[in-house]
Short mmCIF file of C-alpha atoms and ligand atoms in Angstrom, two decimals:
data_model
loop_
_atom_site.label_atom_id
_atom_site.label_comp_id
_atom_site.label_asym_id
_atom_site.label_seq_id
_atom_site.Cartn_x
_atom_site.Cartn_y
_atom_site.Cartn_z
CA MET A 1 32.32 -7.26 -2.32
CA SER A 2 31.54 -6.17 -5.87
CA THR A 3 30.20 -9.16 -7.74
CA GLU A 4 31.69 -10.20 -11.08
CA TYR A 5 28.26 -11.52 -12.13
CA ASN A 6 26.71 -8.04 -11.74
CA GLY A 7 24.25 -8.85 -8.95
CA TYR A 8 24.03 -5.38 -7.41
CA VAL A 9 23.12 -2.03 -8.97
CA THR A 10 24.14 -0.18 -5.79
CA GLU A 11 26.26 -1.53 -2.95
CA GLU A 12 25.57 0.63 0.04
CA ARG A 13 25.02 -0.88 3.47
CA ILE A 14 21.93 -0.08 5.47
CA GLU A 15 22.45 -1.20 9.06
CA GLY A 16 19.67 -2.89 10.98
CA ALA A 17 18.74 -2.68 14.65
CA ASP A 18 21.18 -4.26 17.10
CA ASP A 19 19.06 -7.17 17.98
CA GLY A 20 16.15 -8.98 16.44
CA PRO A 21 15.42 -12.29 14.73
CA LEU A 22 17.50 -11.31 11.68
CA SER A 23 20.39 -9.61 13.50
CA ASP A 24 23.03 -11.84 11.94
CA TRP A 25 21.47 -11.78 8.46
CA THR A 26 22.31 -9.81 5.35
CA VAL A 27 19.23 -9.37 3.17
CA ALA A 28 19.67 -7.81 -0.28
CA VAL A 29 16.76 -5.79 -1.64
CA LYS A 30 15.51 -5.57 -5.24
CA ASP A 31 16.04 -2.15 -6.72
CA ASN A 32 12.35 -1.33 -7.16
CA ILE A 33 11.80 -1.26 -3.37
CA SER A 34 12.32 2.18 -1.82
CA THR A 35 15.25 2.73 0.55
CA GLU A 36 15.52 6.11 2.23
CA GLY A 37 18.72 7.87 1.16
CA VAL A 38 19.88 4.99 -1.06
CA ARG A 39 19.13 5.27 -4.77
CA THR A 40 16.41 3.08 -6.19
CA THR A 41 16.69 2.75 -9.95
CA CYS A 42 14.19 0.03 -10.96
CA GLY A 43 16.92 -1.03 -13.40
CA SER A 44 16.10 2.04 -15.50
CA ASP A 45 18.02 5.04 -16.81
CA MET A 46 14.87 6.99 -16.00
CA LEU A 47 15.59 6.62 -12.27
CA ALA A 48 19.40 6.37 -12.40
CA ASP A 49 19.68 9.25 -9.91
CA TYR A 50 16.48 8.77 -7.92
CA VAL A 51 16.95 8.70 -4.14
CA PRO A 52 13.72 7.95 -2.24
CA PRO A 53 12.85 10.12 0.77
CA TYR A 54 11.33 7.18 2.67
CA ASP A 55 11.65 3.43 3.30
CA ALA A 56 9.23 0.84 1.98
CA THR A 57 7.35 -0.94 4.77
CA VAL A 58 9.26 -4.17 4.09
CA VAL A 59 12.57 -2.33 4.44
CA GLU A 60 11.43 -0.86 7.76
CA ARG A 61 10.45 -4.32 8.96
CA LEU A 62 13.77 -5.82 7.84
CA THR A 63 15.91 -3.27 9.63
CA GLU A 64 13.72 -3.37 12.76
CA ALA A 65 14.26 -7.14 12.78
CA GLY A 66 18.02 -6.51 12.78
CA ALA A 67 18.87 -7.36 9.18
CA THR A 68 21.67 -5.55 7.38
CA ILE A 69 20.90 -4.63 3.78
CA PRO A 70 24.14 -5.00 1.76
CA GLY A 71 22.79 -3.39 -1.41
CA LYS A 72 20.13 -3.04 -4.08
CA THR A 73 19.94 -5.82 -6.63
CA ASN A 74 19.81 -5.75 -10.40
CA MET A 75 16.52 -6.40 -12.17
CA ASP A 76 14.74 -6.19 -15.50
CA GLU A 77 13.73 -2.59 -16.11
CA PHE A 78 10.64 -1.88 -13.96
CA GLY A 79 10.27 -5.65 -13.48
CA MET A 80 9.51 -6.25 -17.13
CA GLY A 81 11.31 -9.38 -18.23
CA THR A 82 12.20 -12.97 -17.45
CA THR A 83 15.99 -12.83 -17.77
CA THR A 84 17.35 -9.62 -16.09
CA GLU A 85 18.72 -8.66 -19.51
CA THR A 86 16.46 -5.62 -19.93
CA SER A 87 18.23 -3.77 -17.08
CA ALA A 88 19.83 -0.45 -18.02
CA PHE A 89 22.74 -1.54 -15.80
CA GLY A 90 23.67 -4.58 -17.86
CA ALA A 91 22.70 -8.24 -17.61
CA THR A 92 23.37 -10.38 -14.53
CA ASP A 93 25.14 -13.71 -14.97
CA ASN A 94 23.85 -16.85 -13.23
CA PRO A 95 26.28 -17.93 -10.48
CA ALA A 96 24.72 -21.41 -10.45
CA ALA A 97 25.05 -21.80 -14.24
CA PRO A 98 27.58 -19.28 -15.59
CA GLY A 99 26.86 -18.05 -19.11
CA HIS A 100 23.12 -18.47 -18.55
CA VAL A 101 20.51 -15.95 -17.49
CA PRO A 102 19.65 -15.85 -13.77
CA GLY A 103 15.96 -15.52 -14.62
CA GLY A 104 13.96 -12.41 -13.99
CA SER A 105 12.90 -9.98 -13.19
CA SER A 106 14.47 -10.36 -9.69
CA GLY A 107 17.62 -11.91 -11.20
CA GLY A 108 20.05 -9.91 -9.07
CA SER A 109 18.30 -10.98 -5.85
CA ALA A 110 18.45 -14.69 -6.75
CA ALA A 111 22.04 -14.39 -7.99
CA VAL A 112 23.44 -12.80 -4.82
CA VAL A 113 21.77 -15.53 -2.74
CA ALA A 114 23.01 -18.32 -5.03
CA ALA A 115 26.55 -16.89 -4.90
CA GLY A 116 26.45 -16.58 -1.10
CA ASP A 117 26.94 -12.80 -1.24
CA ALA A 118 23.77 -12.28 0.84
CA ASP A 119 22.04 -14.63 3.27
CA ALA A 120 18.69 -13.91 1.65
CA ALA A 121 17.00 -11.32 -0.56
CA LEU A 122 13.70 -9.70 -1.39
CA GLY A 123 12.28 -9.85 -4.89
CA THR A 124 8.92 -8.92 -6.36
CA ASP A 125 6.62 -11.24 -8.24
CA THR A 126 4.08 -9.82 -10.70
CA GLY A 127 3.99 -12.83 -12.98
CA GLY A 128 6.79 -15.01 -11.70
CA SER A 129 9.65 -12.65 -10.95
CA VAL A 130 10.53 -14.23 -7.61
CA ARG A 131 9.92 -17.83 -8.66
CA CYS A 132 11.62 -17.75 -12.08
CA PRO A 133 15.00 -16.42 -10.87
CA ALA A 134 14.93 -18.58 -7.74
CA ALA A 135 14.32 -21.65 -9.94
CA PHE A 136 17.00 -20.68 -12.47
CA CYS A 137 19.58 -20.02 -9.72
CA GLY A 138 18.80 -23.18 -7.73
CA VAL A 139 17.42 -21.45 -4.62
CA VAL A 140 14.04 -21.07 -2.88
CA GLY A 141 11.50 -18.30 -3.59
CA ILE A 142 8.03 -17.54 -2.24
CA LYS A 143 5.30 -15.51 -3.92
CA PRO A 144 2.87 -14.72 -1.06
CA THR A 145 -0.92 -14.58 -1.31
CA TYR A 146 -2.02 -11.18 -2.60
CA GLY A 147 -2.51 -8.94 0.44
CA LEU A 148 -0.17 -10.74 2.84
CA VAL A 149 2.80 -8.38 2.34
CA SER A 150 2.67 -4.59 2.12
CA ARG A 151 3.50 -2.99 -1.23
CA TYR A 152 3.97 0.47 0.31
CA GLY A 153 7.19 1.83 -1.14
CA LEU A 154 7.32 -0.67 -4.00
CA VAL A 155 7.51 1.13 -7.34
CA ALA A 156 4.41 -0.26 -9.03
CA TYR A 157 4.51 -2.24 -12.26
CA ALA A 158 1.08 -3.96 -12.13
CA ASN A 159 -0.50 -3.42 -8.71
CA SER A 160 -3.31 -5.96 -8.93
CA LEU A 161 -0.84 -8.79 -9.55
CA GLU A 162 2.34 -8.15 -7.57
CA GLN A 163 3.66 -9.12 -4.17
CA ILE A 164 7.07 -8.74 -2.54
CA GLY A 165 8.53 -12.14 -1.65
CA PRO A 166 11.61 -13.75 -0.04
CA ILE A 167 14.45 -15.61 -1.80
CA ALA A 168 16.78 -17.79 0.31
CA PRO A 169 18.95 -20.91 0.16
CA THR A 170 16.49 -23.00 2.20
CA VAL A 171 12.73 -23.16 2.67
CA GLU A 172 13.12 -22.48 6.38
CA ASP A 173 15.13 -19.30 5.78
CA ALA A 174 12.64 -18.07 3.17
CA ALA A 175 9.80 -18.78 5.61
CA GLU A 176 11.59 -16.92 8.39
CA LEU A 177 12.07 -13.89 6.17
CA LEU A 178 8.39 -14.04 5.20
CA GLU A 179 7.48 -13.95 8.90
CA VAL A 180 9.28 -10.63 9.24
CA ILE A 181 7.73 -8.90 6.22
CA ALA A 182 4.16 -10.31 6.38
CA GLY A 183 1.20 -8.66 8.05
CA PRO A 184 -1.16 -5.75 7.53
CA ASP A 185 0.01 -2.20 6.94
CA GLU A 186 -2.23 0.81 7.28
CA ARG A 187 -0.33 2.45 4.42
CA ASP A 188 -1.37 -0.28 1.96
CA ALA A 189 -5.14 -0.78 1.91
CA THR A 190 -4.80 -4.02 -0.05
CA THR A 191 -3.11 -5.75 2.88
CA ARG A 192 -5.33 -7.56 5.35
CA ASP A 193 -5.26 -9.16 8.74
CA ALA A 194 -4.73 -12.70 7.56
CA ARG A 195 -4.40 -14.49 10.90
CA GLU A 196 -7.86 -16.06 10.72
CA ALA A 197 -7.34 -17.17 7.14
CA LEU A 198 -3.87 -18.58 7.87
CA ARG A 199 -5.20 -20.54 10.82
CA ALA A 200 -8.21 -21.81 8.90
CA SER A 201 -6.01 -23.02 6.07
CA ASP A 202 -3.65 -24.78 8.46
CA GLU A 203 -6.56 -26.39 10.25
CA ARG A 204 -8.02 -27.74 7.02
CA ALA A 205 -4.75 -29.48 6.28
CA GLY A 206 -4.27 -30.36 9.94
CA ASP A 207 -7.64 -32.07 10.27
CA ALA A 208 -6.54 -34.71 7.88
CA ARG A 209 -2.96 -34.95 9.01
CA GLU A 210 -3.04 -33.84 12.64
CA GLN A 211 -0.68 -30.94 12.17
CA GLU A 212 -0.44 -28.21 14.74
CA ASN A 213 -2.16 -24.94 13.99
CA GLY A 214 0.04 -22.05 12.99
CA ALA A 215 0.06 -19.06 15.27
CA ASP A 216 0.15 -15.47 14.04
CA TYR A 217 2.22 -15.08 10.90
CA GLU A 218 4.50 -17.94 11.89
CA PHE A 219 5.87 -19.72 8.88
CA ALA A 220 9.31 -21.10 9.72
CA ASP A 221 7.95 -23.84 11.99
CA ALA A 222 5.85 -25.13 9.07
CA ALA A 223 9.10 -26.12 7.32
CA ASP A 224 9.03 -29.46 9.08
CA GLY A 225 9.30 -31.62 5.97
CA ASP A 226 6.27 -33.67 7.00
CA VAL A 227 4.28 -34.48 3.87
CA ASP A 228 2.85 -37.74 5.18
CA GLY A 229 -0.79 -37.87 4.03
CA MET A 230 -0.51 -34.75 1.88
CA SER A 231 -2.55 -34.78 -1.32
CA ILE A 232 -0.83 -33.17 -4.31
CA GLY A 233 -2.72 -32.21 -7.48
CA VAL A 234 -0.72 -32.12 -10.72
CA PRO A 235 -2.26 -29.86 -13.39
CA THR A 236 -1.49 -31.70 -16.61
CA GLU A 237 -1.63 -28.44 -18.57
CA LEU A 238 1.43 -27.15 -16.66
CA VAL A 239 3.53 -30.24 -17.26
CA GLU A 240 2.73 -31.04 -20.89
CA GLY A 241 4.82 -29.00 -23.24
CA ALA A 242 7.66 -28.44 -20.79
CA ASP A 243 11.21 -29.38 -21.73
CA GLU A 244 11.83 -33.13 -21.50
CA GLU A 245 14.57 -33.00 -18.87
CA VAL A 246 12.51 -30.57 -16.79
CA VAL A 247 9.58 -32.99 -16.87
CA GLU A 248 11.82 -35.93 -15.86
CA THR A 249 13.27 -34.02 -12.92
CA PHE A 250 9.76 -32.98 -11.89
CA TRP A 251 8.43 -36.55 -11.80
CA ASP A 252 11.52 -37.76 -9.91
CA ALA A 253 10.80 -35.14 -7.24
CA LEU A 254 7.16 -36.23 -7.03
CA ASP A 255 8.25 -39.85 -6.59
CA GLU A 256 10.48 -38.68 -3.77
CA LEU A 257 7.48 -36.97 -2.11
CA GLU A 258 5.43 -40.11 -2.60
CA SER A 259 8.10 -42.16 -0.83
CA GLN A 260 7.70 -39.73 2.07
CA GLY A 261 3.97 -40.47 2.34
CA ALA A 262 2.39 -37.90 0.01
CA SER A 263 0.09 -38.95 -2.82
CA TYR A 264 -0.51 -37.28 -6.16
CA HIS A 265 -3.21 -37.25 -8.77
CA GLU A 266 -3.88 -35.31 -11.96
CA VAL A 267 -6.13 -32.26 -11.95
CA ASP A 268 -7.37 -30.00 -14.79
CA LEU A 269 -6.86 -26.28 -15.19
CA PRO A 270 -8.39 -25.83 -18.66
CA SER A 271 -8.32 -22.02 -18.53
CA VAL A 272 -4.55 -21.75 -18.07
CA GLU A 273 -4.07 -21.91 -21.82
CA HIS A 274 -5.30 -18.29 -21.81
CA ALA A 275 -3.33 -17.20 -18.74
CA VAL A 276 -0.25 -15.79 -20.47
CA GLU A 277 -2.36 -13.69 -22.86
CA ALA A 278 -4.61 -12.45 -20.06
CA TYR A 279 -1.63 -11.72 -17.81
CA TYR A 280 0.20 -9.67 -20.42
CA VAL A 281 -2.89 -7.62 -21.33
CA ILE A 282 -3.58 -6.82 -17.67
CA ALA A 283 0.06 -6.26 -16.69
CA MET A 284 0.74 -3.98 -19.67
CA SER A 285 -2.50 -2.04 -19.12
CA GLU A 286 -1.67 -1.38 -15.49
CA ALA A 287 1.94 -0.58 -16.40
CA SER A 288 0.90 1.99 -19.00
CA SER A 289 -1.02 3.83 -16.31
CA ASN A 290 1.56 3.40 -13.51
CA LEU A 291 4.48 4.55 -15.64
CA ALA A 292 2.74 7.80 -16.70
CA ARG A 293 4.33 9.52 -13.69
CA PHE A 294 7.80 9.20 -15.23
CA ASP A 295 7.81 12.35 -17.33
CA GLY A 296 10.82 14.25 -16.06
CA VAL A 297 8.65 16.59 -13.99
CA ARG A 298 7.01 14.42 -11.38
CA TYR A 299 9.63 11.65 -11.53
CA GLY A 300 12.51 10.73 -13.77
CA GLN A 301 15.23 12.41 -15.75
CA SER A 302 14.33 15.81 -17.14
CA GLY A 303 13.45 16.21 -20.81
CA GLY A 304 14.89 19.78 -20.77
CA PHE A 305 13.22 23.10 -21.49
CA GLU A 306 13.21 23.15 -25.30
CA GLY A 307 9.78 23.42 -26.93
CA ASP A 308 6.50 22.84 -25.09
CA TRP A 309 5.82 20.46 -22.18
CA ASN A 310 4.66 17.73 -24.52
CA GLU A 311 7.99 17.72 -26.30
CA SER A 312 9.83 17.78 -23.00
CA PHE A 313 7.83 14.81 -21.63
CA ALA A 314 8.44 12.91 -24.87
CA ARG A 315 12.21 13.50 -24.69
CA SER A 316 12.33 12.35 -21.08
CA ARG A 317 10.49 9.12 -21.92
CA GLU A 318 12.33 8.54 -25.18
CA ASP A 319 15.73 8.72 -23.44
CA GLY A 320 14.75 7.30 -20.05
CA PHE A 321 12.93 4.08 -20.99
CA GLY A 322 14.37 0.99 -22.67
CA ALA A 323 12.80 -0.90 -25.58
CA GLU A 324 10.82 -3.48 -23.55
CA VAL A 325 9.27 -0.80 -21.32
CA LYS A 326 8.27 1.29 -24.35
CA ARG A 327 6.74 -1.76 -26.03
CA ARG A 328 4.61 -2.45 -22.97
CA ILE A 329 3.47 1.15 -22.49
CA LEU A 330 2.38 1.24 -26.13
CA LEU A 331 0.53 -2.08 -25.98
CA GLY A 332 -1.05 -1.31 -22.60
CA THR A 333 -2.24 2.10 -23.76
CA TYR A 334 -3.71 0.46 -26.86
CA ALA A 335 -5.51 -2.23 -24.83
CA LEU A 336 -7.11 0.45 -22.62
CA SER A 337 -8.05 2.86 -25.38
CA ALA A 338 -11.67 3.65 -26.22
CA GLY A 339 -13.02 1.10 -28.64
CA TYR A 340 -10.52 -1.61 -27.70
CA GLN A 341 -11.06 -1.82 -23.97
CA ASP A 342 -13.90 -4.36 -24.22
CA LYS A 343 -12.02 -6.38 -26.78
CA TYR A 344 -8.80 -6.74 -24.79
CA TYR A 345 -8.86 -5.49 -21.20
CA LYS A 346 -12.36 -6.69 -20.34
CA LYS A 347 -11.77 -10.08 -21.98
CA ALA A 348 -8.54 -10.48 -20.03
CA GLN A 349 -10.44 -9.77 -16.79
CA ASP A 350 -12.97 -12.45 -17.71
CA ALA A 351 -10.14 -14.92 -18.33
CA ARG A 352 -8.65 -13.95 -14.96
CA ALA A 353 -11.91 -14.82 -13.19
CA TRP A 354 -11.99 -18.12 -15.02
CA VAL A 355 -8.42 -18.98 -14.02
CA LYS A 356 -9.30 -18.21 -10.40
CA GLN A 357 -12.30 -20.54 -10.57
CA ASP A 358 -10.25 -23.37 -12.03
CA PHE A 359 -7.67 -23.08 -9.24
CA ASP A 360 -10.40 -23.09 -6.56
CA GLU A 361 -11.88 -26.18 -8.11
CA ALA A 362 -8.52 -27.99 -8.35
CA LEU A 363 -7.56 -26.99 -4.79
CA SER A 364 -10.83 -28.34 -3.45
CA LYS A 365 -9.48 -31.77 -4.37
CA ALA A 366 -5.87 -31.40 -3.20
CA ASP A 367 -3.85 -29.73 -0.40
CA VAL A 368 -1.42 -28.19 -2.88
CA LEU A 369 -0.76 -28.25 -6.63
CA ALA A 370 2.65 -29.06 -8.09
CA SER A 371 4.25 -28.25 -11.45
CA PRO A 372 7.63 -27.36 -12.89
CA THR A 373 8.25 -23.70 -11.96
CA MET A 374 9.61 -22.88 -15.42
CA PRO A 375 8.93 -25.00 -18.51
CA VAL A 376 12.56 -24.60 -19.61
CA PRO A 377 16.00 -24.56 -17.95
CA PRO A 378 17.85 -21.20 -17.86
CA MET A 379 18.55 -19.88 -21.36
CA GLU A 380 22.00 -18.82 -22.47
CA LEU A 381 22.73 -15.13 -21.99
CA GLY A 382 21.70 -13.15 -25.09
CA GLU A 383 19.55 -15.96 -26.46
CA SER A 384 15.98 -14.82 -25.83
CA LEU A 385 15.76 -11.03 -25.99
CA ASP A 386 15.15 -10.85 -29.74
CA ASP A 387 11.89 -12.75 -29.46
CA PRO A 388 9.65 -11.14 -26.84
CA LEU A 389 6.80 -13.57 -27.52
CA GLN A 390 9.02 -16.55 -26.76
CA MET A 391 10.10 -14.86 -23.55
CA TYR A 392 6.49 -14.21 -22.51
CA LEU A 393 5.61 -17.88 -23.07
CA ALA A 394 8.27 -18.94 -20.54
CA ASP A 395 5.90 -17.47 -17.91
CA ALA A 396 3.21 -20.09 -18.63
CA ASN A 397 3.40 -21.77 -15.21
CA THR A 398 3.94 -18.72 -13.03
CA THR A 399 1.49 -16.10 -14.37
CA PRO A 400 -1.72 -18.11 -13.64
CA VAL A 401 -0.87 -17.98 -9.92
CA ASN A 402 -0.73 -14.16 -9.92
CA LEU A 403 -3.99 -13.98 -11.86
CA ALA A 404 -5.56 -16.11 -9.10
CA ASN A 405 -3.85 -14.14 -6.25
CA LEU A 406 -2.62 -17.40 -4.71
CA PRO A 407 0.60 -18.26 -2.81
CA ALA A 408 3.36 -20.33 -4.43
CA ILE A 409 6.83 -21.53 -3.57
CA THR A 410 9.64 -22.74 -5.83
CA VAL A 411 12.21 -25.20 -4.51
CA PRO A 412 15.20 -26.80 -6.24
CA ALA A 413 14.12 -30.17 -7.66
CA GLY A 414 17.35 -31.25 -9.32
CA GLU A 415 19.42 -30.47 -12.40
CA THR A 416 19.45 -31.28 -16.09
CA GLY A 417 22.25 -33.35 -17.62
CA ASP A 418 24.11 -30.05 -18.25
CA ASP A 419 23.91 -29.11 -14.55
CA LEU A 420 21.20 -26.49 -15.10
CA PRO A 421 18.93 -25.99 -12.06
CA VAL A 422 15.29 -27.10 -12.28
CA GLY A 423 12.67 -25.71 -9.89
CA LEU A 424 9.44 -27.27 -8.68
CA GLN A 425 6.49 -25.04 -7.84
CA PHE A 426 3.83 -25.72 -5.20
CA VAL A 427 0.67 -23.60 -5.32
CA GLY A 428 -1.64 -23.39 -2.30
CA PRO A 429 -5.08 -22.00 -1.53
CA ALA A 430 -5.32 -18.33 -0.48
CA PHE A 431 -3.28 -17.87 2.72
CA GLY A 432 -2.16 -21.50 2.52
CA GLU A 433 1.47 -20.37 2.94
CA ARG A 434 2.13 -22.88 5.70
CA GLU A 435 1.01 -25.76 3.51
CA ILE A 436 3.26 -24.88 0.55
CA ILE A 437 6.16 -24.24 2.94
CA ARG A 438 5.62 -27.68 4.45
CA ALA A 439 5.49 -29.30 1.01
CA GLY A 440 8.60 -27.45 -0.18
CA SER A 441 10.59 -28.30 2.93
CA ALA A 442 10.33 -31.99 2.09
CA LEU A 443 12.57 -31.28 -0.91
CA ALA A 444 14.82 -28.37 0.15
N1 LIG B 1 8.17 -12.05 -16.82
C1 LIG B 1 6.99 -11.40 -16.37
C2 LIG B 1 6.88 -10.03 -16.99
O1 LIG B 1 7.76 -9.69 -17.70
C3 LIG B 1 6.96 -11.31 -14.89
C4 LIG B 1 7.60 -10.11 -14.34
C5 LIG B 1 7.40 -9.93 -12.87
O2 LIG B 1 6.91 -10.82 -12.17
N2 LIG B 1 7.75 -8.73 -12.41
O3 LIG B 1 5.96 -9.32 -16.82
#
């Protein structure tokens, strides 16, 4: 089944239980999610031979639900990237737009779904890594509310921002997969019992539109395509500045929703102009701390026995990490260092609080917010790696959502004149998963 577009790092089947809601599904898993006995590389040379001794909670839930895991998917090294080109195992091509990047960092997961080599996949989204590849590959991706899905067994990049999320060909399939992985986990203290919050959110929307209330962690039935009476806020800041064809496709999709009974109006998110900066300061700071464990002693390839331990650690990290990971460890360490912490890290936290406030305000006047998922269509392979700043800016519409801990879905909205997929993102209030699923299902 080996894929010519390099979707998998490791193809090793993990069989699921005989019966269960996913018993006829194959679900590929991103290679930063631990699988007992099957190597988990995080797209890094550092972990090229690492075989976890336990399963992540989401993997346990998948196999208990009957899913078969066909393999571990390619990704930007430790989740750091927007194109899947920083993987130590080579870039992944985009099956929906050959010669272009599949997006990142969960590019392998989106690619195997787009190519039909898996029925669905899990990715992780720290600043857009489920939504960007899903949008670039023309499939559906959900970034859940922070705390809905357990991160136990996920190799951390930036813990305060990331969630594991589903990627699938349709909104209903993505919602069904979310049903299986969602819910509290005593091994991850940041998860919570969200049933009350999910019901409350559904009721708020339902009051106006007489929808039925969602039961416990049920999402698939919300994919009913009924947007009649739904109020959609469009943050101008996330539309202005996007590529012309992306903007056209976006407005066409909104017109389509309007013809189905939804209405839209403009809303302001003034703080999002600082979101990318704040995101990268926070993500790199957390990464610099999280990645300290890869020193060849605790985890990672050995630096050998020459010289003292400092030299050995340095050799392990010099050889094991790629350029983007090193850049981020250096910058993150700098941002956290004495004397600079207030200037960078603390400021970024202030900006994060401000972004959160703006979203709350905008969502008090709309059921969901809509924007293009990515401001640009998929870049050509090899085009963007030389300019990290340009690559970071491509995350303008996705990173604010992680800063605010909110749920978001990307659905295919159409294509550019060159047949490049364009994704549309809906953002909901905390635990408003059912509302964004409903909105998305009107389009895909
Ligand atoms: N592109 C972003 C980054 O490089 C997002 C990555 C992610 O969500 N894992 O940090």
